[in-house]
PDB file of N, CA, C and O in Angstrom:
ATOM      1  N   UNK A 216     114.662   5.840  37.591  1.00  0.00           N
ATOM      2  CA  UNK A 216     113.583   5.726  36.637  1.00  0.00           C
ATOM      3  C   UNK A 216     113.817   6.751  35.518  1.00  0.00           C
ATOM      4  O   UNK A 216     114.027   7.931  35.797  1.00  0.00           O
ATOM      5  N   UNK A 217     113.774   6.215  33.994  1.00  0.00           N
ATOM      6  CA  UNK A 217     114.023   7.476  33.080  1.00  0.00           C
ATOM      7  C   UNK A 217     113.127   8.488  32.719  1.00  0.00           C
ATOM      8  O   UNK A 217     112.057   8.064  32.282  1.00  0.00           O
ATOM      9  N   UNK A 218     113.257   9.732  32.775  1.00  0.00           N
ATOM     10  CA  UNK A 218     112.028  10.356  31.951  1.00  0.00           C
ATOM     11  C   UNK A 218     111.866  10.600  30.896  1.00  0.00           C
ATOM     12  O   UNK A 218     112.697  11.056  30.110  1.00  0.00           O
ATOM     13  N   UNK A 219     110.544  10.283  30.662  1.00  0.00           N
ATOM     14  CA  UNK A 219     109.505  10.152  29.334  1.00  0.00           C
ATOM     15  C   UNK A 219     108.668  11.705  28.837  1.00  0.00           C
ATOM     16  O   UNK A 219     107.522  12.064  29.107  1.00  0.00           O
ATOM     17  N   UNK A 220     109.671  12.368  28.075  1.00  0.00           N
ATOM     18  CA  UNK A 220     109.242  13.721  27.212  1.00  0.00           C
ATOM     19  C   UNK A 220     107.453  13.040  26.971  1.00  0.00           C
ATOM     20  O   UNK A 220     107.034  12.041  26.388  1.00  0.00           O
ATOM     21  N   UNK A 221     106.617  14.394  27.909  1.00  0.00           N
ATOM     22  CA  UNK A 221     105.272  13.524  28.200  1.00  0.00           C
ATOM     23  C   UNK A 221     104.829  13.900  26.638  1.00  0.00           C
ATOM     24  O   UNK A 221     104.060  13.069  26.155  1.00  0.00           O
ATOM     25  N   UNK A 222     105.212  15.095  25.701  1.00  0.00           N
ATOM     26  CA  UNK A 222     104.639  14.897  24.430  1.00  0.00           C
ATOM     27  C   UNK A 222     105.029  14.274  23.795  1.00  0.00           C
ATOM     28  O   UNK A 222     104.292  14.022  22.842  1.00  0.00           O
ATOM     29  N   UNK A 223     106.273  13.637  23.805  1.00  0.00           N
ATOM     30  CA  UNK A 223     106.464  12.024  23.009  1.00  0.00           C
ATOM     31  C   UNK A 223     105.529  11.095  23.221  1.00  0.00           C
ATOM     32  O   UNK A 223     105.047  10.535  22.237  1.00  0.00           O
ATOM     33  N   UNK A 224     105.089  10.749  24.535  1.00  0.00           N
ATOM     34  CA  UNK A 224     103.994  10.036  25.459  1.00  0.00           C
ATOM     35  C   UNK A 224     102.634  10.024  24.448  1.00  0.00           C
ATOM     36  O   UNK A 224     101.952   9.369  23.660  1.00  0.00           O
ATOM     37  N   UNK A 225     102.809  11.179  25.073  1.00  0.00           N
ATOM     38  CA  UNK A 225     101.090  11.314  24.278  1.00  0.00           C
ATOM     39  C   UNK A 225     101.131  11.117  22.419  1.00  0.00           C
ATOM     40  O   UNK A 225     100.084  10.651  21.972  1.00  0.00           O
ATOM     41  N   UNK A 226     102.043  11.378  21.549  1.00  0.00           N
ATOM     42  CA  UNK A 226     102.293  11.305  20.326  1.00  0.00           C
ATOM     43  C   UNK A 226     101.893   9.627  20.534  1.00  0.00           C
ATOM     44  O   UNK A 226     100.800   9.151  20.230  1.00  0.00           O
ATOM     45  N   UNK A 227     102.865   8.981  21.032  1.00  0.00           N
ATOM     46  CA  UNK A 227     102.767   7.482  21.277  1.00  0.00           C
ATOM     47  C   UNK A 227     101.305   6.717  21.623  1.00  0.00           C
ATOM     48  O   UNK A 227     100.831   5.697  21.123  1.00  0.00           O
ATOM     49  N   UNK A 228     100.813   7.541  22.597  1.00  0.00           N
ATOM     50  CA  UNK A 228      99.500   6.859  22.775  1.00  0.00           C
ATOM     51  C   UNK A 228      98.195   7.246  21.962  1.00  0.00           C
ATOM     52  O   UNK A 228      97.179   6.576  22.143  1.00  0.00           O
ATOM     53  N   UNK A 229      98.193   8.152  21.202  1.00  0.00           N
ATOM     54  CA  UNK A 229      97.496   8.768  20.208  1.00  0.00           C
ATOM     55  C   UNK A 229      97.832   7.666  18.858  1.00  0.00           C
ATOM     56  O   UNK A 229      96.947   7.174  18.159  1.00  0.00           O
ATOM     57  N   UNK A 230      99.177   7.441  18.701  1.00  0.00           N
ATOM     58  CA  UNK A 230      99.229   6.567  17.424  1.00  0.00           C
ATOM     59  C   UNK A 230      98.725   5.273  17.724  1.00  0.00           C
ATOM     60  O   UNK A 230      98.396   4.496  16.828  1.00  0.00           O
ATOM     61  N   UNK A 231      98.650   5.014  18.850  1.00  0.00           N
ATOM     62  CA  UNK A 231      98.491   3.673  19.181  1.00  0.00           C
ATOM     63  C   UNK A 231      96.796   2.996  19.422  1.00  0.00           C
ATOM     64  O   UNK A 231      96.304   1.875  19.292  1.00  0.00           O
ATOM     65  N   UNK A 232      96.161   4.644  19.924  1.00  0.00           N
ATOM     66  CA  UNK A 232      94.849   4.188  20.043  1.00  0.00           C
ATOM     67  C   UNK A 232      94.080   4.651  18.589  1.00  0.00           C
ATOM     68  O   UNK A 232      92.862   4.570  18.430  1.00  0.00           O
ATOM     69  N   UNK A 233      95.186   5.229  17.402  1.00  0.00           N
ATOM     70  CA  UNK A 233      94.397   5.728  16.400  1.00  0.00           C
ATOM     71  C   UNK A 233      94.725   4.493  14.768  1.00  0.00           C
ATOM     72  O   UNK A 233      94.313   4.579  13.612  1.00  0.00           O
ATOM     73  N   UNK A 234      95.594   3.501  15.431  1.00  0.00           N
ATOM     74  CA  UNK A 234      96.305   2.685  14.430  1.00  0.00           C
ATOM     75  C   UNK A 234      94.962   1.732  13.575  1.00  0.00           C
ATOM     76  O   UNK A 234      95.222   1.364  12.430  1.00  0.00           O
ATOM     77  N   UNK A 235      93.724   1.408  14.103  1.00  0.00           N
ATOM     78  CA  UNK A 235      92.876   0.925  13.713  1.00  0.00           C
ATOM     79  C   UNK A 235      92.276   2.231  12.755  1.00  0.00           C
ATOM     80  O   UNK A 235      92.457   2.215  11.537  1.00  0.00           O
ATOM     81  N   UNK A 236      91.785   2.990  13.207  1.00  0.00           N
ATOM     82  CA  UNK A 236      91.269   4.570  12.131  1.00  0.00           C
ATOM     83  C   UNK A 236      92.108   4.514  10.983  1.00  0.00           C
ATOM     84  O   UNK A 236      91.786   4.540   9.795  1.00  0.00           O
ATOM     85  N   UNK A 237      93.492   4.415  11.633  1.00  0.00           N
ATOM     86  CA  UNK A 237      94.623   5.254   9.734  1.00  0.00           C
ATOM     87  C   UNK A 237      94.543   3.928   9.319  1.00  0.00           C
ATOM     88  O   UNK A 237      94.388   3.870   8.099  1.00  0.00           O
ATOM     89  N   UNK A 238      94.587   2.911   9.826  1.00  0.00           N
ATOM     90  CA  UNK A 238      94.922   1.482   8.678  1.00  0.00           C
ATOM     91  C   UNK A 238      93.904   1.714   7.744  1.00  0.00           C
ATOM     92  O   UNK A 238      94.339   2.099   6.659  1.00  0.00           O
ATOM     93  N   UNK A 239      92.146   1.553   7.853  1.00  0.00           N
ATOM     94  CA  UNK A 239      91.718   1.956   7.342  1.00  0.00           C
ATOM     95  C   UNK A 239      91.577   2.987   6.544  1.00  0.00           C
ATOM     96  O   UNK A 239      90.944   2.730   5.520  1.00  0.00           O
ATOM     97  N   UNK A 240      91.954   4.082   6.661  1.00  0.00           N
ATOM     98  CA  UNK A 240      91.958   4.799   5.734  1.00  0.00           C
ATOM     99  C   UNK A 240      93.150   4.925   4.649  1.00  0.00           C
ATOM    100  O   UNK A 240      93.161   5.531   3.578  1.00  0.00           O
ATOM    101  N   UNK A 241      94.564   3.832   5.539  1.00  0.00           N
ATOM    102  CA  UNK A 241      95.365   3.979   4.384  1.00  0.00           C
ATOM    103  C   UNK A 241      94.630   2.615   3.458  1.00  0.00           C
ATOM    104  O   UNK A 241      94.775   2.573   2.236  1.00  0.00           O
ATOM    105  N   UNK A 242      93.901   1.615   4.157  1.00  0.00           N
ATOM    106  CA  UNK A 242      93.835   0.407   3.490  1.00  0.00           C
ATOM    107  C   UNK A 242      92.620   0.757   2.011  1.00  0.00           C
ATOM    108  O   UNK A 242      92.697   1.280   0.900  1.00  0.00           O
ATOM    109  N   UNK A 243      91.550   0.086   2.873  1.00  0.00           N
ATOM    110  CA  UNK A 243      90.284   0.684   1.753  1.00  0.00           C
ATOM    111  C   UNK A 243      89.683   1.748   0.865  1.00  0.00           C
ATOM    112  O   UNK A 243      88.820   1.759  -0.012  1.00  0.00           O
ATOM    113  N   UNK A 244      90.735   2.930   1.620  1.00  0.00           N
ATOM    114  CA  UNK A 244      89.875   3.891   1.394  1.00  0.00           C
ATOM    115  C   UNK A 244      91.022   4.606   0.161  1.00  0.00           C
ATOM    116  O   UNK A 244      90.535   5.355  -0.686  1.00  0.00           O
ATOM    117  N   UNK A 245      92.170   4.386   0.147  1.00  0.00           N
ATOM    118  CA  UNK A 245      92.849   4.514  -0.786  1.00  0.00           C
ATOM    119  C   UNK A 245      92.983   3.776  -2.255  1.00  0.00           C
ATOM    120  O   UNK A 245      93.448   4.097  -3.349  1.00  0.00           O
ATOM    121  N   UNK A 246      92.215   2.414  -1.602  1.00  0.00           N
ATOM    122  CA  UNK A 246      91.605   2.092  -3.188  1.00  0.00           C
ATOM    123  C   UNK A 246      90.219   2.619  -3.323  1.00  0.00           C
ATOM    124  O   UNK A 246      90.331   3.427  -4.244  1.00  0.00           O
ATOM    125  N   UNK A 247      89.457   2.624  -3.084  1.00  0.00           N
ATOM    126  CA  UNK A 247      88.122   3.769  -3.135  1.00  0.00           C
ATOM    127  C   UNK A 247      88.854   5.036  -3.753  1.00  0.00           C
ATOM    128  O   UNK A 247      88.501   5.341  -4.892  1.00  0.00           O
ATOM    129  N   UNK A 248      89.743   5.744  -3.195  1.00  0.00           N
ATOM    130  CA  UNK A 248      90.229   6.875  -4.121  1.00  0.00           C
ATOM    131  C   UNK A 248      90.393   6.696  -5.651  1.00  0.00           C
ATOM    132  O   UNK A 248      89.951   7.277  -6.642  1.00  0.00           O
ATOM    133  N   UNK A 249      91.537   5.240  -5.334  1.00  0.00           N
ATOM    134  CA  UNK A 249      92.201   5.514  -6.838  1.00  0.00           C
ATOM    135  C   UNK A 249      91.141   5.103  -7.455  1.00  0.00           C
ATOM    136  O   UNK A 249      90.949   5.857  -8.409  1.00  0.00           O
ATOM    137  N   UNK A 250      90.413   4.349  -7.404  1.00  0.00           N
ATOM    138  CA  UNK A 250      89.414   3.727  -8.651  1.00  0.00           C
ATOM    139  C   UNK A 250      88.172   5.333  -8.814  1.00  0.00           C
ATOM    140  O   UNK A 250      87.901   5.539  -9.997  1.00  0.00           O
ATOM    141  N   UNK A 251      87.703   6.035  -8.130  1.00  0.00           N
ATOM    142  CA  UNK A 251      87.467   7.206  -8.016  1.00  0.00           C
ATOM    143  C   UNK A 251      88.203   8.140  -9.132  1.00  0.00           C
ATOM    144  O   UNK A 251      87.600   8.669 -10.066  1.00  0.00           O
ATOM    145  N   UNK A 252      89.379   8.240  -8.927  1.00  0.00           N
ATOM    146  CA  UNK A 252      90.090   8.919  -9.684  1.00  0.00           C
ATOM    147  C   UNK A 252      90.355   8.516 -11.531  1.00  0.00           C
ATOM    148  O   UNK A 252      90.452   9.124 -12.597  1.00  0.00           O
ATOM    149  N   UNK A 253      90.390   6.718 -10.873  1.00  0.00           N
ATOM    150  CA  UNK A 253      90.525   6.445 -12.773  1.00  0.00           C
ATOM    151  C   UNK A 253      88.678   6.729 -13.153  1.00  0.00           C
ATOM    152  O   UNK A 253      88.429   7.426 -14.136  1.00  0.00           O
ATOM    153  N   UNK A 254      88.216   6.505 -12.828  1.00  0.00           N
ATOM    154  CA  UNK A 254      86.524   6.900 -13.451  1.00  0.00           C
ATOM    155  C   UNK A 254      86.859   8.368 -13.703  1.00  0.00           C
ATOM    156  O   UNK A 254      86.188   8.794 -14.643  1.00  0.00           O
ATOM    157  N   UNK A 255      87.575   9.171 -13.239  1.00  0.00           N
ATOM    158  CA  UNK A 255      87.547  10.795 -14.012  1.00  0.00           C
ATOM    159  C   UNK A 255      88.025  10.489 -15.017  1.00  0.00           C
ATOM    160  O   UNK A 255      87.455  10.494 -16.108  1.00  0.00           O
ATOM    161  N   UNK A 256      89.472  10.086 -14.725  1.00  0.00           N
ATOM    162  CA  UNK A 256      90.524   9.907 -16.020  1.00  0.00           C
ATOM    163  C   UNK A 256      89.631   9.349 -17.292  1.00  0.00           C
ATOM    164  O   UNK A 256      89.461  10.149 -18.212  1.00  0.00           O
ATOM    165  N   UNK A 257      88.981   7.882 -17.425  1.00  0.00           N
ATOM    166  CA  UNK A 257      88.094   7.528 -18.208  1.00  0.00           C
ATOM    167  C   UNK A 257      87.158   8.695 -19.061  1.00  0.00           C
ATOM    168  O   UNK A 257      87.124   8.997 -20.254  1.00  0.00           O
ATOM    169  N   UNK A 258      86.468   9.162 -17.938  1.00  0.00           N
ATOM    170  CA  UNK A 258      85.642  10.120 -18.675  1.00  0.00           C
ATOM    171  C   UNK A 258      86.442  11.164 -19.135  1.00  0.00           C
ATOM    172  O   UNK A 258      85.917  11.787 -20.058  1.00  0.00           O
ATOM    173  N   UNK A 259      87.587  11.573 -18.777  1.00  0.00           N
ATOM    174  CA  UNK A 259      88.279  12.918 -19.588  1.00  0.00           C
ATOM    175  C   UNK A 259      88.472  12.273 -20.960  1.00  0.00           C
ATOM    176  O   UNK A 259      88.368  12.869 -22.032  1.00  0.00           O
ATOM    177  N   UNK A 260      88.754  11.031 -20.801  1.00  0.00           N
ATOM    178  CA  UNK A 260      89.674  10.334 -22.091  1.00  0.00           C
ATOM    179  C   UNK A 260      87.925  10.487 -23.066  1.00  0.00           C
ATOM    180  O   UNK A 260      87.923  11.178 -24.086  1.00  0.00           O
ATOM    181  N   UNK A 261      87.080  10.046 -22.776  1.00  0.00           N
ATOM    182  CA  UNK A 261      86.476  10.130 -23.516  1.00  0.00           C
ATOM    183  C   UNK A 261      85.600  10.911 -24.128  1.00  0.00           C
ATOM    184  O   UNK A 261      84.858  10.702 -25.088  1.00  0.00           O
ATOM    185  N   UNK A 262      85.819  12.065 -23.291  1.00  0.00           N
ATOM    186  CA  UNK A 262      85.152  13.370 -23.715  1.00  0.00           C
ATOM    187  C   UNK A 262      83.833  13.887 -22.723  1.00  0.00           C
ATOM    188  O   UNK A 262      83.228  14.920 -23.009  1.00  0.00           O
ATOM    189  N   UNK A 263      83.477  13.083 -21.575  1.00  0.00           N
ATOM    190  CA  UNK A 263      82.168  12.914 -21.297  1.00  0.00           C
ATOM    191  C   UNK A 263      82.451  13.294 -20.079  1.00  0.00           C
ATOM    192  O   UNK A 263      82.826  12.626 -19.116  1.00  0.00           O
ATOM    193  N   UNK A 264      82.067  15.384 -20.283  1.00  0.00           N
ATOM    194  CA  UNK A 264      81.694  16.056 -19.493  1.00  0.00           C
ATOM    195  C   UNK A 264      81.312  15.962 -18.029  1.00  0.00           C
ATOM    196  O   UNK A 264      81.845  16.016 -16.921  1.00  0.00           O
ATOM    197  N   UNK A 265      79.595  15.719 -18.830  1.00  0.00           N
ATOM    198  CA  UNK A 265      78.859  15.369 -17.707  1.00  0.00           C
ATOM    199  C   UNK A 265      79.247  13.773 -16.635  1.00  0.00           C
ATOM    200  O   UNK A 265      78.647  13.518 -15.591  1.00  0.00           O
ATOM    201  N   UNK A 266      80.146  13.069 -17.121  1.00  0.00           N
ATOM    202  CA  UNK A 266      80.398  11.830 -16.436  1.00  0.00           C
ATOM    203  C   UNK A 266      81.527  12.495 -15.538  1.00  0.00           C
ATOM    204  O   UNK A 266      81.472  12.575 -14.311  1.00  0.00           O
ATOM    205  N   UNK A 267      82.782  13.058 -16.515  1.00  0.00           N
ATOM    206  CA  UNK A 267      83.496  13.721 -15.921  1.00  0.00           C
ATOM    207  C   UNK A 267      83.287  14.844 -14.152  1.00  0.00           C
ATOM    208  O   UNK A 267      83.924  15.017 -13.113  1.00  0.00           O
ATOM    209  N   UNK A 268      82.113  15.276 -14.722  1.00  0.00           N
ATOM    210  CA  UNK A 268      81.276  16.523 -13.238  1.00  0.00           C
ATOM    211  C   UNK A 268      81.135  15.292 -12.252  1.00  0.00           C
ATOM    212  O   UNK A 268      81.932  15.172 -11.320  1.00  0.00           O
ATOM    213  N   UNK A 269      80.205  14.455 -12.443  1.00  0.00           N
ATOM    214  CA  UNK A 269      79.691  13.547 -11.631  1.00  0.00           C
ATOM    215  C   UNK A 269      80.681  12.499 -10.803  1.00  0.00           C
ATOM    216  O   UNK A 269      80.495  12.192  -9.625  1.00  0.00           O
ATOM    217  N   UNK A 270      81.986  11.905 -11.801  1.00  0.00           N
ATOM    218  CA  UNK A 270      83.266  11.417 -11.092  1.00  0.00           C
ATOM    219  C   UNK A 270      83.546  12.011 -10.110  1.00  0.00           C
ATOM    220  O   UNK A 270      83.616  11.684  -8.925  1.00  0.00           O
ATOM    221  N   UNK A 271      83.831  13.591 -11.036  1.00  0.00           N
ATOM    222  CA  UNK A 271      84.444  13.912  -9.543  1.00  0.00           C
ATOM    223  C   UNK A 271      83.582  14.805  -8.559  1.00  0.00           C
ATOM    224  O   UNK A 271      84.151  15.529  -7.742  1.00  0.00           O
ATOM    225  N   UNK A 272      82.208  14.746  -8.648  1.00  0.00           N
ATOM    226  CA  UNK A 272      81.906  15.248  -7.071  1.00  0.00           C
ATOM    227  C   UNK A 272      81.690  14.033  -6.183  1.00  0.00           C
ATOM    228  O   UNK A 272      81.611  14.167  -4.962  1.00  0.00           O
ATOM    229  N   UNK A 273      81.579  12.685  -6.862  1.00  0.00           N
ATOM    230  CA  UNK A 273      82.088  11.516  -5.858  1.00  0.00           C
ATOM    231  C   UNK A 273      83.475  11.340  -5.584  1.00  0.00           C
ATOM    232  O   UNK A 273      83.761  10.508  -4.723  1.00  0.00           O
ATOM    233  N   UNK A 274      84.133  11.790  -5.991  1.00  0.00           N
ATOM    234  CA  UNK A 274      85.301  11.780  -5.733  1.00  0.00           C
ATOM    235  C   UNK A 274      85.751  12.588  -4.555  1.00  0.00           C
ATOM    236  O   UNK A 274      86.567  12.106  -3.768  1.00  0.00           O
ATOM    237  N   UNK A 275      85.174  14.008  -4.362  1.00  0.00           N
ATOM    238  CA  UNK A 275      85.348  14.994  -3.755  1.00  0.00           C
ATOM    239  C   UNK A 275      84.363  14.815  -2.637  1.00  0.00           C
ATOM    240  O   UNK A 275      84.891  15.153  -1.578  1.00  0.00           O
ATOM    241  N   UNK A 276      83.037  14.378  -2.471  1.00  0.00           N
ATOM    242  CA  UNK A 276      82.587  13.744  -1.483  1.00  0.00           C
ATOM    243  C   UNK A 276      83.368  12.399  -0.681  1.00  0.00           C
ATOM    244  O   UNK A 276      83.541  12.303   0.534  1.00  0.00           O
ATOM    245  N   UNK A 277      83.697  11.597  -1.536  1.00  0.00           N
ATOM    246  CA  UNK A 277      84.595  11.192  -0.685  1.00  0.00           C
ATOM    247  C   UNK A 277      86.075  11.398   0.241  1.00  0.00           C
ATOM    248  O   UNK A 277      86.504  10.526   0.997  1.00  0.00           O
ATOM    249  N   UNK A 278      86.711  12.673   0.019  1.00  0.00           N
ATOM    250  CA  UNK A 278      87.681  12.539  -0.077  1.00  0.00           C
ATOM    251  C   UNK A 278      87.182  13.938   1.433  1.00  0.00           C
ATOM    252  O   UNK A 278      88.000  14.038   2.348  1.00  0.00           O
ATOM    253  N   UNK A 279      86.113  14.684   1.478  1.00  0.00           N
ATOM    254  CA  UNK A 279      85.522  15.194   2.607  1.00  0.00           C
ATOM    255  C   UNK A 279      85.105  14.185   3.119  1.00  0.00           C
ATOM    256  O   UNK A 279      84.755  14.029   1.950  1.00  0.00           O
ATOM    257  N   UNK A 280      84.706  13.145   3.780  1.00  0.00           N
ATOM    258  CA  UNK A 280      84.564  11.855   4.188  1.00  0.00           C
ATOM    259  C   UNK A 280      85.104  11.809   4.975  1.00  0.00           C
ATOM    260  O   UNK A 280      84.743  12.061   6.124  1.00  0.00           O
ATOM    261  N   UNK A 281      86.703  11.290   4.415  1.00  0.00           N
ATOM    262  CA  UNK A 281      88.148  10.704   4.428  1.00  0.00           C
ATOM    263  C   UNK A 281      88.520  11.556   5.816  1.00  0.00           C
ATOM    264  O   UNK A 281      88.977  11.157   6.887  1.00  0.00           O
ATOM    265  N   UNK A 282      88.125  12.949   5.344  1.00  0.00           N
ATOM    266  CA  UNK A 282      89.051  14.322   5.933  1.00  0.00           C
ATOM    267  C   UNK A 282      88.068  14.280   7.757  1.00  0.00           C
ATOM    268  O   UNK A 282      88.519  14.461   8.888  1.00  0.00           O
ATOM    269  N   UNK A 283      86.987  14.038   7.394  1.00  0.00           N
ATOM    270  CA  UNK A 283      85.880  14.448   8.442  1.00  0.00           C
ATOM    271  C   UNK A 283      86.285  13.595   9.312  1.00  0.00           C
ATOM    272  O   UNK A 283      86.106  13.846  10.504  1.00  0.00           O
ATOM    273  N   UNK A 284      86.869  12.495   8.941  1.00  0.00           N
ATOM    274  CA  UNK A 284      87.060  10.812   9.982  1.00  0.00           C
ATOM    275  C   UNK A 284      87.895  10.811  10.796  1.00  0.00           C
ATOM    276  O   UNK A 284      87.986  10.085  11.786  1.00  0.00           O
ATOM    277  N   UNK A 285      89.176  12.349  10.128  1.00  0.00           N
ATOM    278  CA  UNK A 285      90.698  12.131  10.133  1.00  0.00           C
ATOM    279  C   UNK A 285      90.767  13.160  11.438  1.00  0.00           C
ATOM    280  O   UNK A 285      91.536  13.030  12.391  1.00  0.00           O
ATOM    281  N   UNK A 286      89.492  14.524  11.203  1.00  0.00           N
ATOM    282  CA  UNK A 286      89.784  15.233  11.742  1.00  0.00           C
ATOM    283  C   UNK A 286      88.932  15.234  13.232  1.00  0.00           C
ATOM    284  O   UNK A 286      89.064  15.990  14.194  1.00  0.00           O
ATOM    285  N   UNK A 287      88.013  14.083  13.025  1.00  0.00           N
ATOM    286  CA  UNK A 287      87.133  13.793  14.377  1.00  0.00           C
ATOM    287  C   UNK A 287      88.785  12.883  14.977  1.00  0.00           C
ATOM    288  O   UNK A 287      89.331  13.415  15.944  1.00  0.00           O
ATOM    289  N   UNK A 288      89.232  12.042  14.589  1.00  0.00           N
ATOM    290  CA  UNK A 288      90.318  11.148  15.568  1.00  0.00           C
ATOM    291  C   UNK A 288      90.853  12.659  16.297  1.00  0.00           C
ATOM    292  O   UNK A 288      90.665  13.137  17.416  1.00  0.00           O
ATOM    293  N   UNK A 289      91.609  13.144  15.080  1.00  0.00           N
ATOM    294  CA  UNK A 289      92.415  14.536  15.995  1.00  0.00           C
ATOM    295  C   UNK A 289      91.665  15.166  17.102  1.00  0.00           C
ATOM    296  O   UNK A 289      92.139  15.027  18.230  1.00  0.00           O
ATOM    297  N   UNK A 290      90.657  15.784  16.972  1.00  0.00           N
ATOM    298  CA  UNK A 290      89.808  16.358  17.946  1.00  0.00           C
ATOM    299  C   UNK A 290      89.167  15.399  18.904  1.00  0.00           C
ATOM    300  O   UNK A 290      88.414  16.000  19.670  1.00  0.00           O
ATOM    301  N   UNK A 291      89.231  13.778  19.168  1.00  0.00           N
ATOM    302  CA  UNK A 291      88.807  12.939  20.105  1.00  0.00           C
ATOM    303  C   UNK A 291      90.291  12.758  21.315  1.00  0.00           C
ATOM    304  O   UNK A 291      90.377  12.356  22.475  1.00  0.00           O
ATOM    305  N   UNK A 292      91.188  13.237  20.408  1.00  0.00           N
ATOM    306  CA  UNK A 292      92.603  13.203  21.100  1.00  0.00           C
ATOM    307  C   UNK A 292      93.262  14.372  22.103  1.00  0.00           C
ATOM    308  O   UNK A 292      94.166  14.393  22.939  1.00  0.00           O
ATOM    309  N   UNK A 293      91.933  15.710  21.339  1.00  0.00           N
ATOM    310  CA  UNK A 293      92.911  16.781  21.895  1.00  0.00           C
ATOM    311  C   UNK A 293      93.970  17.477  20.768  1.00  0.00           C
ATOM    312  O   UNK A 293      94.922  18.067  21.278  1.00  0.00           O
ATOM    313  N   UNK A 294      93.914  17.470  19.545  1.00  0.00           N
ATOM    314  CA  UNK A 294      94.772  17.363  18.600  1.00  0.00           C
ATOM    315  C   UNK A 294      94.216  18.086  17.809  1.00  0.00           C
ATOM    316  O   UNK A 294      93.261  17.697  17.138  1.00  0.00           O
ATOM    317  N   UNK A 295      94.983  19.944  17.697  1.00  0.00           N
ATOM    318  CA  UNK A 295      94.386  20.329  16.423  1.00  0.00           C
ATOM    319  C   UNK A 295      95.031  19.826  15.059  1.00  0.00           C
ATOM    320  O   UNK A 295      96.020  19.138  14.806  1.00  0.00           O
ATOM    321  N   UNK A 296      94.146  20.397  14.352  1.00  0.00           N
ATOM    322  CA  UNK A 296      94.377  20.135  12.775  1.00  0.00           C
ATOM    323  C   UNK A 296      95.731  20.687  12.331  1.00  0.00           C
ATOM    324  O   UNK A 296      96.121  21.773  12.760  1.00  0.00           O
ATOM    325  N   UNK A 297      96.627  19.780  11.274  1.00  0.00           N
ATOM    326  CA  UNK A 297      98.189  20.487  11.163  1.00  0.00           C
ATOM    327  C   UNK A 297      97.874  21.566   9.813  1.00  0.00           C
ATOM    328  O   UNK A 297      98.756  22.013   9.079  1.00  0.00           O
ATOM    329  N   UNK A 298      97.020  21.733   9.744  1.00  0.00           N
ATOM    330  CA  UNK A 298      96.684  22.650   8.442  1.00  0.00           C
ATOM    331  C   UNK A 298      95.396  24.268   8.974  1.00  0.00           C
ATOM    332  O   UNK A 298      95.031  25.074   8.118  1.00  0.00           O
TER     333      UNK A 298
END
């Protein structure tokens, strides 16, 4: 019988029970960013400050969201944070 490096194991079964979580967040939530991001760009282009502030603390609320979702999977796994 071969042996299975058990932290390869667990890397493996962590990606596998977390593949529904990251799709999502690479899927939807990365267009939610970018369109996020062009609404700053817009408002820089046009001068508008206050639109500019407001882009991006939705932007930045979302993107703590993103992080909170990422870092509950890690910690449901046993998995600290790589940062």
């Amino acid at each position: 019988m071969p042996v299975v490096d058990p932290d390869r194991q667990r890397h493996a079964d962590i990606v596998r029970g977390c593949a529904r979580l990251f799709k999502t967040l690479c899927g939807d939530s990365l267009h939610i960013l970018r369109s996020s991001v062009a609404e700053v760009m817009e408002a820089c282009e046009r001068g508008d400050l206050a639109e500019v502030r407001d882009s991006a603390g939705l932007l930045l609320a979302d993107l703590e969201a993103l992080l909170g979702r990422y870092e509950a999977a890690l910690g449901e796994h046993g998995m600290g944070r790589p940062y």
